[in-house]
Structures are given as structure tokens and as C-alpha cells.
JSON list of N, CA and C in Angstrom, two decimals:
[
{"chain": "A", "resi": 19, "resn": "PRO", "atom": "N", "xyz": [102.08, 198.09, 67.89]},
{"chain": "A", "resi": 19, "resn": "PRO", "atom": "CA", "xyz": [100.64, 198.03, 67.59]},
{"chain": "A", "resi": 19, "resn": "PRO", "atom": "C", "xyz": [100.31, 198.86, 66.35]},
{"chain": "A", "resi": 20, "resn": "ALA", "atom": "N", "xyz": [99.38, 198.36, 65.59]},
{"chain": "A", "resi": 20, "resn": "ALA", "atom": "CA", "xyz": [98.98, 199.06, 64.38]},
{"chain": "A", "resi": 20, "resn": "ALA", "atom": "C", "xyz": [98.21, 200.34, 64.69]},
{"chain": "A", "resi": 21, "resn": "LYS", "atom": "N", "xyz": [97.40, 200.31, 65.74]},
{"chain": "A", "resi": 21, "resn": "LYS", "atom": "CA", "xyz": [96.60, 201.48, 66.09]},
{"chain": "A", "resi": 21, "resn": "LYS", "atom": "C", "xyz": [96.72, 201.75, 67.59]},
{"chain": "A", "resi": 22, "resn": "LEU", "atom": "N", "xyz": [96.94, 202.98, 67.92]},
{"chain": "A", "resi": 22, "resn": "LEU", "atom": "CA", "xyz": [96.96, 203.39, 69.33]},
{"chain": "A", "resi": 22, "resn": "LEU", "atom": "C", "xyz": [95.75, 204.25, 69.61]},
{"chain": "A", "resi": 23, "resn": "ALA", "atom": "N", "xyz": [95.12, 204.04, 70.73]},
{"chain": "A", "resi": 23, "resn": "ALA", "atom": "CA", "xyz": [93.96, 204.82, 71.10]},
{"chain": "A", "resi": 23, "resn": "ALA", "atom": "C", "xyz": [94.31, 205.72, 72.27]},
{"chain": "A", "resi": 24, "resn": "GLN", "atom": "N", "xyz": [93.90, 206.97, 72.19]},
{"chain": "A", "resi": 24, "resn": "GLN", "atom": "CA", "xyz": [94.11, 207.90, 73.29]},
{"chain": "A", "resi": 24, "resn": "GLN", "atom": "C", "xyz": [93.15, 207.55, 74.41]},
{"chain": "A", "resi": 25, "resn": "VAL", "atom": "N", "xyz": [93.68, 207.39, 75.63]},
{"chain": "A", "resi": 25, "resn": "VAL", "atom": "CA", "xyz": [92.82, 207.04, 76.76]},
{"chain": "A", "resi": 25, "resn": "VAL", "atom": "C", "xyz": [92.66, 208.20, 77.73]},
{"chain": "A", "resi": 26, "resn": "ALA", "atom": "N", "xyz": [93.52, 209.22, 77.63]},
{"chain": "A", "resi": 26, "resn": "ALA", "atom": "CA", "xyz": [93.42, 210.37, 78.54]},
{"chain": "A", "resi": 26, "resn": "ALA", "atom": "C", "xyz": [94.15, 211.56, 77.94]},
{"chain": "A", "resi": 27, "resn": "ALA", "atom": "N", "xyz": [93.79, 212.73, 78.41]},
{"chain": "A", "resi": 27, "resn": "ALA", "atom": "CA", "xyz": [94.48, 213.96, 78.05]},
{"chain": "A", "resi": 27, "resn": "ALA", "atom": "C", "xyz": [95.01, 214.58, 79.34]},
{"chain": "A", "resi": 28, "resn": "LEU", "atom": "N", "xyz": [96.19, 215.14, 79.26]},
{"chain": "A", "resi": 28, "resn": "LEU", "atom": "CA", "xyz": [96.82, 215.72, 80.45]},
{"chain": "A", "resi": 28, "resn": "LEU", "atom": "C", "xyz": [97.22, 217.15, 80.13]},
{"chain": "A", "resi": 29, "resn": "GLU", "atom": "N", "xyz": [96.73, 218.10, 80.92]},
{"chain": "A", "resi": 29, "resn": "GLU", "atom": "CA", "xyz": [97.14, 219.49, 80.78]},
{"chain": "A", "resi": 29, "resn": "GLU", "atom": "C", "xyz": [98.30, 219.70, 81.73]},
{"chain": "A", "resi": 30, "resn": "ALA", "atom": "N", "xyz": [99.52, 219.56, 81.21]},
{"chain": "A", "resi": 30, "resn": "ALA", "atom": "CA", "xyz": [100.72, 219.63, 82.04]},
{"chain": "A", "resi": 30, "resn": "ALA", "atom": "C", "xyz": [101.24, 221.05, 82.17]},
{"chain": "A", "resi": 31, "resn": "GLY", "atom": "N", "xyz": [100.72, 221.98, 81.40]},
{"chain": "A", "resi": 31, "resn": "GLY", "atom": "CA", "xyz": [101.16, 223.37, 81.49]},
{"chain": "A", "resi": 31, "resn": "GLY", "atom": "C", "xyz": [102.16, 223.72, 80.41]},
{"chain": "A", "resi": 32, "resn": "ALA", "atom": "N", "xyz": [102.41, 225.02, 80.30]},
{"chain": "A", "resi": 32, "resn": "ALA", "atom": "CA", "xyz": [103.35, 225.52, 79.30]},
{"chain": "A", "resi": 32, "resn": "ALA", "atom": "C", "xyz": [104.78, 225.16, 79.68]},
{"chain": "A", "resi": 33, "resn": "GLY", "atom": "N", "xyz": [105.61, 224.99, 78.70]},
{"chain": "A", "resi": 33, "resn": "GLY", "atom": "CA", "xyz": [107.02, 224.77, 78.96]},
{"chain": "A", "resi": 33, "resn": "GLY", "atom": "C", "xyz": [107.44, 223.32, 79.09]},
{"chain": "A", "resi": 34, "resn": "VAL", "atom": "N", "xyz": [106.55, 222.38, 78.83]},
{"chain": "A", "resi": 34, "resn": "VAL", "atom": "CA", "xyz": [106.93, 220.97, 78.90]},
{"chain": "A", "resi": 34, "resn": "VAL", "atom": "C", "xyz": [107.76, 220.64, 77.67]},
{"chain": "A", "resi": 35, "resn": "SER", "atom": "N", "xyz": [108.99, 220.16, 77.91]},
{"chain": "A", "resi": 35, "resn": "SER", "atom": "CA", "xyz": [109.87, 219.88, 76.79]},
{"chain": "A", "resi": 35, "resn": "SER", "atom": "C", "xyz": [109.68, 218.46, 76.26]},
{"chain": "A", "resi": 36, "resn": "TYR", "atom": "N", "xyz": [109.41, 217.49, 77.13]},
{"chain": "A", "resi": 36, "resn": "TYR", "atom": "CA", "xyz": [109.09, 216.14, 76.68]},
{"chain": "A", "resi": 36, "resn": "TYR", "atom": "C", "xyz": [108.49, 215.33, 77.82]},
{"chain": "A", "resi": 37, "resn": "LEU", "atom": "N", "xyz": [107.88, 214.21, 77.45]},
{"chain": "A", "resi": 37, "resn": "LEU", "atom": "CA", "xyz": [107.23, 213.32, 78.42]},
{"chain": "A", "resi": 37, "resn": "LEU", "atom": "C", "xyz": [107.99, 211.99, 78.47]},
{"chain": "A", "resi": 38, "resn": "GLN", "atom": "N", "xyz": [107.96, 211.37, 79.64]},
{"chain": "A", "resi": 38, "resn": "GLN", "atom": "CA", "xyz": [108.59, 210.07, 79.84]},
{"chain": "A", "resi": 38, "resn": "GLN", "atom": "C", "xyz": [107.72, 209.27, 80.79]},
{"chain": "A", "resi": 39, "resn": "ALA", "atom": "N", "xyz": [107.37, 208.04, 80.43]},
{"chain": "A", "resi": 39, "resn": "ALA", "atom": "CA", "xyz": [106.59, 207.17, 81.30]},
{"chain": "A", "resi": 39, "resn": "ALA", "atom": "C", "xyz": [107.47, 206.01, 81.74]},
{"chain": "A", "resi": 40, "resn": "ASP", "atom": "N", "xyz": [107.47, 205.73, 83.04]},
{"chain": "A", "resi": 40, "resn": "ASP", "atom": "CA", "xyz": [108.30, 204.65, 83.57]},
{"chain": "A", "resi": 40, "resn": "ASP", "atom": "C", "xyz": [107.77, 204.26, 84.94]},
{"chain": "A", "resi": 41, "resn": "GLY", "atom": "N", "xyz": [107.65, 202.98, 85.20]},
{"chain": "A", "resi": 41, "resn": "GLY", "atom": "CA", "xyz": [107.25, 202.50, 86.52]},
{"chain": "A", "resi": 41, "resn": "GLY", "atom": "C", "xyz": [105.89, 202.96, 86.98]},
{"chain": "A", "resi": 42, "resn": "GLY", "atom": "N", "xyz": [104.95, 203.16, 86.05]},
{"chain": "A", "resi": 42, "resn": "GLY", "atom": "CA", "xyz": [103.61, 203.60, 86.43]},
{"chain": "A", "resi": 42, "resn": "GLY", "atom": "C", "xyz": [103.50, 205.08, 86.71]},
{"chain": "A", "resi": 43, "resn": "VAL", "atom": "N", "xyz": [104.54, 205.84, 86.31]},
{"chain": "A", "resi": 43, "resn": "VAL", "atom": "CA", "xyz": [104.56, 207.28, 86.54]},
{"chain": "A", "resi": 43, "resn": "VAL", "atom": "C", "xyz": [104.89, 207.98, 85.22]},
{"chain": "A", "resi": 44, "resn": "LEU", "atom": "N", "xyz": [104.17, 209.07, 84.94]},
{"chain": "A", "resi": 44, "resn": "LEU", "atom": "CA", "xyz": [104.46, 209.91, 83.79]},
{"chain": "A", "resi": 44, "resn": "LEU", "atom": "C", "xyz": [105.24, 211.12, 84.28]},
{"chain": "A", "resi": 45, "resn": "PHE", "atom": "N", "xyz": [106.40, 211.36, 83.68]},
{"chain": "A", "resi": 45, "resn": "PHE", "atom": "CA", "xyz": [107.22, 212.52, 84.03]},
{"chain": "A", "resi": 45, "resn": "PHE", "atom": "C", "xyz": [107.09, 213.54, 82.91]},
{"chain": "A", "resi": 46, "resn": "ALA", "atom": "N", "xyz": [106.70, 214.76, 83.25]},
{"chain": "A", "resi": 46, "resn": "ALA", "atom": "CA", "xyz": [106.64, 215.87, 82.30]},
{"chain": "A", "resi": 46, "resn": "ALA", "atom": "C", "xyz": [107.84, 216.76, 82.59]},
{"chain": "A", "resi": 47, "resn": "HIS", "atom": "N", "xyz": [108.84, 216.70, 81.72]},
{"chain": "A", "resi": 47, "resn": "HIS", "atom": "CA", "xyz": [110.07, 217.47, 81.92]},
{"chain": "A", "resi": 47, "resn": "HIS", "atom": "C", "xyz": [109.84, 218.91, 81.48]},
{"chain": "A", "resi": 48, "resn": "LEU", "atom": "N", "xyz": [110.14, 219.83, 82.38]},
{"chain": "A", "resi": 48, "resn": "LEU", "atom": "CA", "xyz": [109.97, 221.25, 82.09]},
{"chain": "A", "resi": 48, "resn": "LEU", "atom": "C", "xyz": [111.25, 221.80, 81.48]},
{"chain": "A", "resi": 49, "resn": "GLY", "atom": "N", "xyz": [111.14, 222.80, 80.65]},
{"chain": "A", "resi": 49, "resn": "GLY", "atom": "CA", "xyz": [112.28, 223.33, 79.92]},
{"chain": "A", "resi": 49, "resn": "GLY", "atom": "C", "xyz": [113.35, 223.98, 80.78]},
{"chain": "A", "resi": 50, "resn": "ALA", "atom": "N", "xyz": [114.54, 224.03, 80.25]},
{"chain": "A", "resi": 50, "resn": "ALA", "atom": "CA", "xyz": [115.69, 224.78, 80.77]},
{"chain": "A", "resi": 50, "resn": "ALA", "atom": "C", "xyz": [115.97, 224.60, 82.25]},
{"chain": "A", "resi": 51, "resn": "GLY", "atom": "N", "xyz": [116.00, 223.35, 82.71]},
{"chain": "A", "resi": 51, "resn": "GLY", "atom": "CA", "xyz": [116.42, 223.09, 84.09]},
{"chain": "A", "resi": 51, "resn": "GLY", "atom": "C", "xyz": [115.44, 223.49, 85.17]},
{"chain": "A", "resi": 52, "resn": "LEU", "atom": "N", "xyz": [114.17, 223.58, 84.84]},
{"chain": "A", "resi": 52, "resn": "LEU", "atom": "CA", "xyz": [113.18, 223.96, 85.84]},
{"chain": "A", "resi": 52, "resn": "LEU", "atom": "C", "xyz": [112.74, 222.79, 86.70]},
{"chain": "A", "resi": 53, "resn": "GLY", "atom": "N", "xyz": [112.88, 221.57, 86.18]},
{"chain": "A", "resi": 53, "resn": "GLY", "atom": "CA", "xyz": [112.47, 220.39, 86.93]},
{"chain": "A", "resi": 53, "resn": "GLY", "atom": "C", "xyz": [111.55, 219.51, 86.12]},
{"chain": "A", "resi": 54, "resn": "ALA", "atom": "N", "xyz": [110.84, 218.65, 86.82]},
{"chain": "A", "resi": 54, "resn": "ALA", "atom": "CA", "xyz": [109.88, 217.75, 86.18]},
{"chain": "A", "resi": 54, "resn": "ALA", "atom": "C", "xyz": [108.70, 217.57, 87.13]},
{"chain": "A", "resi": 55, "resn": "THR", "atom": "N", "xyz": [107.55, 217.29, 86.56]},
{"chain": "A", "resi": 55, "resn": "THR", "atom": "CA", "xyz": [106.40, 216.93, 87.38]},
{"chain": "A", "resi": 55, "resn": "THR", "atom": "C", "xyz": [106.16, 215.44, 87.21]},
{"chain": "A", "resi": 56, "resn": "ALA", "atom": "N", "xyz": [105.68, 214.79, 88.26]},
{"chain": "A", "resi": 56, "resn": "ALA", "atom": "CA", "xyz": [105.40, 213.35, 88.24]},
{"chain": "A", "resi": 56, "resn": "ALA", "atom": "C", "xyz": [103.90, 213.15, 88.39]},
{"chain": "A", "resi": 57, "resn": "TRP", "atom": "N", "xyz": [103.35, 212.30, 87.54]},
{"chain": "A", "resi": 57, "resn": "TRP", "atom": "CA", "xyz": [101.92, 212.02, 87.52]},
{"chain": "A", "resi": 57, "resn": "TRP", "atom": "C", "xyz": [101.72, 210.51, 87.65]},
{"chain": "A", "resi": 58, "resn": "SER", "atom": "N", "xyz": [100.92, 210.09, 88.62]},
{"chain": "A", "resi": 58, "resn": "SER", "atom": "CA", "xyz": [100.63, 208.67, 88.79]},
{"chain": "A", "resi": 58, "resn": "SER", "atom": "C", "xyz": [99.76, 208.18, 87.66]},
{"chain": "A", "resi": 59, "resn": "LEU", "atom": "N", "xyz": [100.10, 207.01, 87.11]},
{"chain": "A", "resi": 59, "resn": "LEU", "atom": "CA", "xyz": [99.30, 206.38, 86.07]},
{"chain": "A", "resi": 59, "resn": "LEU", "atom": "C", "xyz": [98.60, 205.12, 86.59]},
{"chain": "A", "resi": 60, "resn": "ALA", "atom": "N", "xyz": [98.36, 205.09, 87.91]},
{"chain": "A", "resi": 60, "resn": "ALA", "atom": "CA", "xyz": [97.66, 203.94, 88.50]},
{"chain": "A", "resi": 60, "resn": "ALA", "atom": "C", "xyz": [96.32, 203.74, 87.81]},
{"chain": "A", "resi": 61, "resn": "THR", "atom": "N", "xyz": [95.66, 204.84, 87.47]},
{"chain": "A", "resi": 61, "resn": "THR", "atom": "CA", "xyz": [94.47, 204.81, 86.64]},
{"chain": "A", "resi": 61, "resn": "THR", "atom": "C", "xyz": [94.82, 205.60, 85.38]},
{"chain": "A", "resi": 62, "resn": "PRO", "atom": "N", "xyz": [95.24, 204.93, 84.31]},
{"chain": "A", "resi": 62, "resn": "PRO", "atom": "CA", "xyz": [95.75, 205.64, 83.13]},
{"chain": "A", "resi": 62, "resn": "PRO", "atom": "C", "xyz": [94.80, 206.66, 82.52]},
{"chain": "A", "resi": 63, "resn": "THR", "atom": "N", "xyz": [93.50, 206.45, 82.68]},
{"chain": "A", "resi": 63, "resn": "THR", "atom": "CA", "xyz": [92.54, 207.40, 82.11]},
{"chain": "A", "resi": 63, "resn": "THR", "atom": "C", "xyz": [92.40, 208.66, 82.97]},
{"chain": "A", "resi": 64, "resn": "GLN", "atom": "N", "xyz": [92.99, 208.65, 84.17]},
{"chain": "A", "resi": 64, "resn": "GLN", "atom": "CA", "xyz": [92.92, 209.81, 85.06]},
{"chain": "A", "resi": 64, "resn": "GLN", "atom": "C", "xyz": [94.28, 210.02, 85.75]},
{"chain": "A", "resi": 65, "resn": "PRO", "atom": "N", "xyz": [95.28, 210.53, 85.02]},
{"chain": "A", "resi": 65, "resn": "PRO", "atom": "CA", "xyz": [96.58, 210.78, 85.65]},
{"chain": "A", "resi": 65, "resn": "PRO", "atom": "C", "xyz": [96.42, 211.72, 86.84]},
{"chain": "A", "resi": 66, "resn": "LYS", "atom": "N", "xyz": [97.13, 211.42, 87.92]},
{"chain": "A", "resi": 66, "resn": "LYS", "atom": "CA", "xyz": [97.00, 212.21, 89.15]},
{"chain": "A", "resi": 66, "resn": "LYS", "atom": "C", "xyz": [98.36, 212.81, 89.50]},
{"chain": "A", "resi": 67, "resn": "PHE", "atom": "N", "xyz": [98.38, 214.13, 89.72]},
{"chain": "A", "resi": 67, "resn": "PHE", "atom": "CA", "xyz": [99.62, 214.80, 90.08]},
{"chain": "A", "resi": 67, "resn": "PHE", "atom": "C", "xyz": [100.19, 214.18, 91.34]},
{"chain": "A", "resi": 68, "resn": "GLN", "atom": "N", "xyz": [101.48, 213.88, 91.31]},
{"chain": "A", "resi": 68, "resn": "GLN", "atom": "CA", "xyz": [102.13, 213.24, 92.45]},
{"chain": "A", "resi": 68, "resn": "GLN", "atom": "C", "xyz": [103.18, 214.13, 93.09]},
{"chain": "A", "resi": 69, "resn": "ALA", "atom": "N", "xyz": [104.02, 214.79, 92.26]},
{"chain": "A", "resi": 69, "resn": "ALA", "atom": "CA", "xyz": [105.10, 215.59, 92.84]},
{"chain": "A", "resi": 69, "resn": "ALA", "atom": "C", "xyz": [105.74, 216.50, 91.81]},
{"chain": "A", "resi": 70, "resn": "PHE", "atom": "N", "xyz": [106.41, 217.54, 92.31]},
{"chain": "A", "resi": 70, "resn": "PHE", "atom": "CA", "xyz": [107.29, 218.36, 91.50]},
{"chain": "A", "resi": 70, "resn": "PHE", "atom": "C", "xyz": [108.71, 217.98, 91.88]},
{"chain": "A", "resi": 71, "resn": "LEU", "atom": "N", "xyz": [109.54, 217.68, 90.89]},
{"chain": "A", "resi": 71, "resn": "LEU", "atom": "CA", "xyz": [110.92, 217.29, 91.13]},
{"chain": "A", "resi": 71, "resn": "LEU", "atom": "C", "xyz": [111.84, 218.40, 90.62]},
{"chain": "A", "resi": 72, "resn": "PRO", "atom": "N", "xyz": [112.42, 219.20, 91.51]},
{"chain": "A", "resi": 72, "resn": "PRO", "atom": "CA", "xyz": [113.29, 220.28, 91.07]},
{"chain": "A", "resi": 72, "resn": "PRO", "atom": "C", "xyz": [114.63, 219.76, 90.57]},
{"chain": "A", "resi": 73, "resn": "THR", "atom": "N", "xyz": [115.20, 220.43, 89.57]},
{"chain": "A", "resi": 73, "resn": "THR", "atom": "CA", "xyz": [116.51, 220.03, 89.07]},
{"chain": "A", "resi": 73, "resn": "THR", "atom": "C", "xyz": [117.58, 221.06, 89.39]},
{"chain": "A", "resi": 74, "resn": "GLN", "atom": "N", "xyz": [117.24, 222.10, 90.11]},
{"chain": "A", "resi": 74, "resn": "GLN", "atom": "CA", "xyz": [118.18, 223.11, 90.58]},
{"chain": "A", "resi": 74, "resn": "GLN", "atom": "C", "xyz": [118.99, 223.71, 89.44]},
{"chain": "A", "resi": 75, "resn": "GLY", "atom": "N", "xyz": [118.32, 224.03, 88.34]},
{"chain": "A", "resi": 75, "resn": "GLY", "atom": "CA", "xyz": [118.97, 224.70, 87.23]},
{"chain": "A", "resi": 75, "resn": "GLY", "atom": "C", "xyz": [119.64, 223.79, 86.22]},
{"chain": "A", "resi": 76, "resn": "TYR", "atom": "N", "xyz": [119.64, 222.50, 86.47]},
{"chain": "A", "resi": 76, "resn": "TYR", "atom": "CA", "xyz": [120.29, 221.54, 85.57]},
{"chain": "A", "resi": 76, "resn": "TYR", "atom": "C", "xyz": [119.23, 220.86, 84.72]},
{"chain": "A", "resi": 77, "resn": "TRP", "atom": "N", "xyz": [119.45, 220.78, 83.42]},
{"chain": "A", "resi": 77, "resn": "TRP", "atom": "CA", "xyz": [118.51, 220.07, 82.56]},
{"chain": "A", "resi": 77, "resn": "TRP", "atom": "C", "xyz": [118.84, 218.59, 82.63]},
{"chain": "A", "resi": 78, "resn": "SER", "atom": "N", "xyz": [117.91, 217.82, 83.15]},
{"chain": "A", "resi": 78, "resn": "SER", "atom": "CA", "xyz": [118.12, 216.39, 83.30]},
{"chain": "A", "resi": 78, "resn": "SER", "atom": "C", "xyz": [117.58, 215.65, 82.07]},
{"chain": "A", "resi": 79, "resn": "PRO", "atom": "N", "xyz": [118.38, 214.80, 81.46]},
{"chain": "A", "resi": 79, "resn": "PRO", "atom": "CA", "xyz": [117.94, 214.11, 80.25]},
{"chain": "A", "resi": 79, "resn": "PRO", "atom": "C", "xyz": [116.83, 213.09, 80.48]},
{"chain": "A", "resi": 80, "resn": "ARG", "atom": "N", "xyz": [116.76, 212.52, 81.68]},
{"chain": "A", "resi": 80, "resn": "ARG", "atom": "CA", "xyz": [115.69, 211.56, 81.96]},
{"chain": "A", "resi": 80, "resn": "ARG", "atom": "C", "xyz": [115.68, 211.21, 83.43]},
{"chain": "A", "resi": 81, "resn": "VAL", "atom": "N", "xyz": [114.62, 210.58, 83.84]},
{"chain": "A", "resi": 81, "resn": "VAL", "atom": "CA", "xyz": [114.47, 210.08, 85.20]},
{"chain": "A", "resi": 81, "resn": "VAL", "atom": "C", "xyz": [114.65, 208.57, 85.13]},
{"chain": "A", "resi": 82, "resn": "LEU", "atom": "N", "xyz": [115.42, 208.00, 86.03]},
{"chain": "A", "resi": 82, "resn": "LEU", "atom": "CA", "xyz": [115.58, 206.55, 86.11]},
{"chain": "A", "resi": 82, "resn": "LEU", "atom": "C", "xyz": [114.71, 206.06, 87.26]},
{"chain": "A", "resi": 83, "resn": "VAL", "atom": "N", "xyz": [113.85, 205.09, 86.98]},
{"chain": "A", "resi": 83, "resn": "VAL", "atom": "CA", "xyz": [112.98, 204.52, 88.02]},
{"chain": "A", "resi": 83, "resn": "VAL", "atom": "C", "xyz": [113.49, 203.12, 88.34]},
{"chain": "A", "resi": 84, "resn": "GLN", "atom": "N", "xyz": [113.74, 202.89, 89.61]},
{"chain": "A", "resi": 84, "resn": "GLN", "atom": "CA", "xyz": [114.16, 201.58, 90.11]},
{"chain": "A", "resi": 84, "resn": "GLN", "atom": "C", "xyz": [113.26, 201.25, 91.29]},
{"chain": "A", "resi": 85, "resn": "GLY", "atom": "N", "xyz": [112.39, 200.26, 91.10]},
{"chain": "A", "resi": 85, "resn": "GLY", "atom": "CA", "xyz": [111.44, 199.94, 92.15]},
{"chain": "A", "resi": 85, "resn": "GLY", "atom": "C", "xyz": [110.49, 201.09, 92.39]},
{"chain": "A", "resi": 86, "resn": "LYS", "atom": "N", "xyz": [110.44, 201.58, 93.63]},
{"chain": "A", "resi": 86, "resn": "LYS", "atom": "CA", "xyz": [109.55, 202.70, 93.98]},
{"chain": "A", "resi": 86, "resn": "LYS", "atom": "C", "xyz": [110.33, 203.99, 94.22]},
{"chain": "A", "resi": 87, "resn": "THR", "atom": "N", "xyz": [111.50, 204.09, 93.57]},
{"chain": "A", "resi": 87, "resn": "THR", "atom": "CA", "xyz": [112.33, 205.28, 93.71]},
{"chain": "A", "resi": 87, "resn": "THR", "atom": "C", "xyz": [112.66, 205.84, 92.34]},
{"chain": "A", "resi": 88, "resn": "ALA", "atom": "N", "xyz": [112.54, 207.16, 92.18]},
{"chain": "A", "resi": 88, "resn": "ALA", "atom": "CA", "xyz": [112.92, 207.85, 90.96]},
{"chain": "A", "resi": 88, "resn": "ALA", "atom": "C", "xyz": [114.24, 208.57, 91.22]},
{"chain": "A", "resi": 89, "resn": "TYR", "atom": "N", "xyz": [115.19, 208.39, 90.31]},
{"chain": "A", "resi": 89, "resn": "TYR", "atom": "CA", "xyz": [116.49, 209.03, 90.42]},
{"chain": "A", "resi": 89, "resn": "TYR", "atom": "C", "xyz": [116.60, 210.10, 89.33]},
{"chain": "A", "resi": 90, "resn": "LEU", "atom": "N", "xyz": [116.92, 211.31, 89.74]},
{"chain": "A", "resi": 90, "resn": "LEU", "atom": "CA", "xyz": [116.96, 212.44, 88.84]},
{"chain": "A", "resi": 90, "resn": "LEU", "atom": "C", "xyz": [118.35, 213.05, 88.82]},
{"chain": "A", "resi": 91, "resn": "PRO", "atom": "N", "xyz": [119.14, 212.84, 87.74]},
{"chain": "A", "resi": 91, "resn": "PRO", "atom": "CA", "xyz": [120.46, 213.43, 87.65]},
{"chain": "A", "resi": 91, "resn": "PRO", "atom": "C", "xyz": [120.35, 214.95, 87.69]},
{"chain": "A", "resi": 92, "resn": "SER", "atom": "N", "xyz": [121.19, 215.59, 88.50]},
{"chain": "A", "resi": 92, "resn": "SER", "atom": "CA", "xyz": [121.09, 217.05, 88.67]},
{"chain": "A", "resi": 92, "resn": "SER", "atom": "C", "xyz": [122.45, 217.73, 88.58]},
{"chain": "A", "resi": 93, "resn": "GLY", "atom": "N", "xyz": [123.28, 217.29, 87.64]},
{"chain": "A", "resi": 93, "resn": "GLY", "atom": "CA", "xyz": [124.55, 217.96, 87.37]},
{"chain": "A", "resi": 93, "resn": "GLY", "atom": "C", "xyz": [125.45, 218.07, 88.58]},
{"chain": "A", "resi": 94, "resn": "TRP", "atom": "N", "xyz": [125.92, 219.27, 88.87]},
{"chain": "A", "resi": 94, "resn": "TRP", "atom": "CA", "xyz": [126.82, 219.52, 89.99]},
{"chain": "A", "resi": 94, "resn": "TRP", "atom": "C", "xyz": [126.20, 219.14, 91.33]},
{"chain": "A", "resi": 95, "resn": "TYR", "atom": "N", "xyz": [124.86, 219.02, 91.38]},
{"chain": "A", "resi": 95, "resn": "TYR", "atom": "CA", "xyz": [124.17, 218.72, 92.63]},
{"chain": "A", "resi": 95, "resn": "TYR", "atom": "C", "xyz": [124.05, 217.23, 92.90]},
{"chain": "A", "resi": 96, "resn": "GLY", "atom": "N", "xyz": [124.58, 216.41, 92.01]},
{"chain": "A", "resi": 96, "resn": "GLY", "atom": "CA", "xyz": [124.53, 214.97, 92.21]},
{"chain": "A", "resi": 96, "resn": "GLY", "atom": "C", "xyz": [123.27, 214.36, 91.64]},
{"chain": "A", "resi": 97, "resn": "VAL", "atom": "N", "xyz": [122.83, 213.29, 92.26]},
{"chain": "A", "resi": 97, "resn": "VAL", "atom": "CA", "xyz": [121.62, 212.59, 91.83]},
{"chain": "A", "resi": 97, "resn": "VAL", "atom": "C", "xyz": [120.62, 212.66, 92.98]},
{"chain": "A", "resi": 98, "resn": "GLN", "atom": "N", "xyz": [119.44, 213.19, 92.67]},
{"chain": "A", "resi": 98, "resn": "GLN", "atom": "CA", "xyz": [118.40, 213.27, 93.69]},
{"chain": "A", "resi": 98, "resn": "GLN", "atom": "C", "xyz": [117.54, 212.01, 93.60]},
{"chain": "A", "resi": 99, "resn": "ALA", "atom": "N", "xyz": [117.04, 211.56, 94.75]},
{"chain": "A", "resi": 99, "resn": "ALA", "atom": "CA", "xyz": [116.17, 210.39, 94.80]},
{"chain": "A", "resi": 99, "resn": "ALA", "atom": "C", "xyz": [114.83, 210.80, 95.40]},
{"chain": "A", "resi": 100, "resn": "PHE", "atom": "N", "xyz": [113.75, 210.32, 94.77]},
{"chain": "A", "resi": 100, "resn": "PHE", "atom": "CA", "xyz": [112.40, 210.63, 95.22]},
{"chain": "A", "resi": 100, "resn": "PHE", "atom": "C", "xyz": [111.60, 209.34, 95.34]},
{"chain": "A", "resi": 101, "resn": "ALA", "atom": "N", "xyz": [110.87, 209.19, 96.45]},
{"chain": "A", "resi": 101, "resn": "ALA", "atom": "CA", "xyz": [110.00, 208.02, 96.63]},
{"chain": "A", "resi": 101, "resn": "ALA", "atom": "C", "xyz": [108.76, 208.19, 95.75]},
{"chain": "A", "resi": 102, "resn": "LEU", "atom": "N", "xyz": [108.35, 207.11, 95.10]},
{"chain": "A", "resi": 102, "resn": "LEU", "atom": "CA", "xyz": [107.16, 207.12, 94.26]},
{"chain": "A", "resi": 102, "resn": "LEU", "atom": "C", "xyz": [106.09, 206.21, 94.84]},
{"chain": "A", "resi": 103, "resn": "ASN", "atom": "N", "xyz": [104.85, 206.63, 94.66]},
{"chain": "A", "resi": 103, "resn": "ASN", "atom": "CA", "xyz": [103.71, 205.82, 95.08]},
{"chain": "A", "resi": 103, "resn": "ASN", "atom": "C", "xyz": [102.70, 205.77, 93.94]},
{"chain": "A", "resi": 104, "resn": "PRO", "atom": "N", "xyz": [103.03, 205.06, 92.85]},
{"chain": "A", "resi": 104, "resn": "PRO", "atom": "CA", "xyz": [102.11, 205.04, 91.71]},
{"chain": "A", "resi": 104, "resn": "PRO", "atom": "C", "xyz": [100.80, 204.36, 92.00]}
]
């Protein structure tokens, strides 16, 4: 698109290293293996906090969403799975 319009602002807190949107959920990845927060985008103009996803000290490069489940790679701890309700 030639022009993008901002539809909402999200105060995700200090330490957010990057954002990822997938499957109707916005993931705010926290720095240095602290985890990620999940925000429902069912109403994009009003993101709603859904969950905190701990990474147990492992920095996860991304969350994979398959259907209504988010998979979070967690290094030595394997892959964690979280149910989503966007």
C-alpha cells in the first residue's frame, strides 16, 4: 500500500525488542529472554492484553501460530504451546 494509517497505539512497556502480528494476535517480544506478551487484535483499534508467554531465559526469535495455538521455541526447554482466543 502507498499509505498506511495508524489505527491504534499500544503502550507495551519498556524493553520491547520487536513486534510480530500473526493469527489475529500481536506479540510484543521482551528483551533478553524475558518472554513475550500477547494482545488480541479482534478489534484492531483496541488491542486487548491476552497473556504473558514466558521464555524461561531463552530469547525466542518468533512465535509460530497454527490455528488457535501459539508455539514458542524456548531453547533447552523445548517448544511451549499456548491456546489463543483472538
